[in-house]
């Protein structure tokens, strides 16, 4: 069931980006666990500003491509704890964020 419109998805993108930047600082993640999330948040802001939807500055990237980028980011976040040996709160954070993004992608309508 696709219950999220591209407009709602766009609003969630900026909330998620802010979370990706701020949460690892609040959670006191260290080194790569901190910076991977911050860089992902900045990247999300950049490609959201370039996506063809309501909260964009320049409609350069199709919404379909945006969804593909979101999906790839979710996969990276899900596998990162295992590949990069994140443990404890970092492992939980990455798994929760990755699964959360996948759920948003699966609930988003392309129209």
Coordinates of C-alpha atoms in Angstrom, one line a residue:
X1 CA 0.0 0.0 0.0
X2 CA 1.5 3.3 -1.2
X3 CA 0.3 5.9 1.3
X4 CA 3.1 8.6 1.0
X5 CA 2.9 11.1 -1.8
X6 CA 6.1 12.6 -3.2
X7 CA 5.3 15.8 -1.4
X8 CA 5.1 14.0 2.0
X9 CA 8.2 12.0 1.1
X10 CA 10.0 15.3 0.4
X11 CA 9.2 16.7 3.8
X12 CA 10.4 13.4 5.4
X13 CA 13.6 13.7 3.4
X14 CA 14.6 17.0 5.1
X15 CA 13.6 15.6 8.6
X16 CA 15.7 12.5 7.9
X17 CA 18.6 14.5 6.7
X18 CA 18.6 16.6 9.9
X19 CA 18.4 13.4 11.9
X20 CA 21.3 11.9 10.0
X21 CA 23.4 14.9 10.9
X22 CA 22.3 15.5 14.5
X23 CA 21.5 12.1 15.9
X24 CA 25.0 10.6 15.7
X25 CA 26.3 13.7 17.6
X26 CA 23.7 13.3 20.3
X27 CA 24.3 9.5 20.5
X28 CA 28.1 10.3 20.7
X29 CA 28.9 8.0 17.8
X30 CA 32.6 8.0 17.0
X31 CA 34.8 8.2 14.0
X32 CA 33.4 6.5 10.9
X33 CA 30.0 5.8 12.5
X34 CA 29.6 9.5 13.1
X35 CA 30.9 10.8 9.7
X36 CA 29.2 8.2 7.5
X37 CA 25.8 9.4 8.9
X38 CA 26.7 13.1 8.7
X39 CA 27.9 12.8 5.1
X40 CA 24.8 10.7 4.2
X41 CA 22.6 13.5 5.7
X42 CA 24.4 16.2 3.7
X43 CA 24.1 14.0 0.6
X44 CA 20.4 13.6 1.2
X45 CA 19.9 17.4 1.4
X46 CA 21.8 17.8 -1.8
X47 CA 19.9 15.3 -3.9
X48 CA 16.6 16.3 -2.3
X49 CA 17.3 19.9 -3.4
X50 CA 17.8 18.6 -6.9
X51 CA 14.8 16.2 -7.1
X52 CA 11.7 16.8 -9.2
X53 CA 9.3 17.3 -6.3
X54 CA 7.7 20.0 -4.2
X55 CA 10.6 20.9 -1.9
X56 CA 13.3 21.2 -4.5
X57 CA 15.3 24.1 -5.7
X58 CA 16.2 22.6 -9.1
X59 CA 14.3 19.7 -10.7
X60 CA 17.4 17.9 -12.1
X61 CA 16.9 14.4 -10.7
X62 CA 13.7 12.4 -11.4
X63 CA 11.7 11.2 -8.4
X64 CA 12.4 7.6 -9.5
X65 CA 16.2 8.2 -9.4
X66 CA 15.7 9.8 -5.9
X67 CA 13.9 6.6 -4.7
X68 CA 16.8 4.5 -6.1
X69 CA 19.3 6.7 -4.2
X70 CA 17.2 6.3 -1.0
X71 CA 17.1 2.6 -1.5
X72 CA 20.9 2.4 -2.0
X73 CA 21.4 4.5 1.1
X74 CA 19.2 2.2 3.1
X75 CA 21.1 -0.8 2.0
X76 CA 24.4 0.8 2.9
X77 CA 23.1 1.7 6.4
X78 CA 21.8 -1.9 6.9
X79 CA 25.1 -3.6 5.9
X80 CA 27.5 -1.0 7.4
X81 CA 27.4 -2.3 10.9
X82 CA 28.5 -5.7 9.7
X83 CA 31.1 -4.6 7.2
X84 CA 32.5 -1.8 9.4
X85 CA 32.1 -3.7 12.7
X86 CA 29.9 -1.2 14.4
X87 CA 28.7 -2.4 17.7
X88 CA 26.3 -1.2 20.5
X89 CA 24.3 1.9 19.8
X90 CA 26.0 2.5 16.5
X91 CA 24.9 -0.9 15.2
X92 CA 21.3 -0.3 16.4
X93 CA 21.3 3.3 15.0
X94 CA 22.4 2.2 11.5
X95 CA 20.0 -0.8 11.4
X96 CA 17.0 1.4 12.5
X97 CA 17.8 4.2 10.1
X98 CA 18.3 1.8 7.2
X99 CA 15.1 -0.1 7.8
X100 CA 13.2 3.1 8.4
X101 CA 14.3 4.5 5.0
X102 CA 13.3 1.2 3.3
X103 CA 9.9 1.4 4.9
X104 CA 9.5 5.0 3.6
X105 CA 10.6 3.9 0.1
X106 CA 8.1 1.0 0.1
X107 CA 5.2 3.3 1.3
X108 CA 5.9 6.0 -1.3
X109 CA 3.8 6.4 -4.4
X110 CA 5.7 7.7 -7.5
X111 CA 2.7 10.0 -8.4

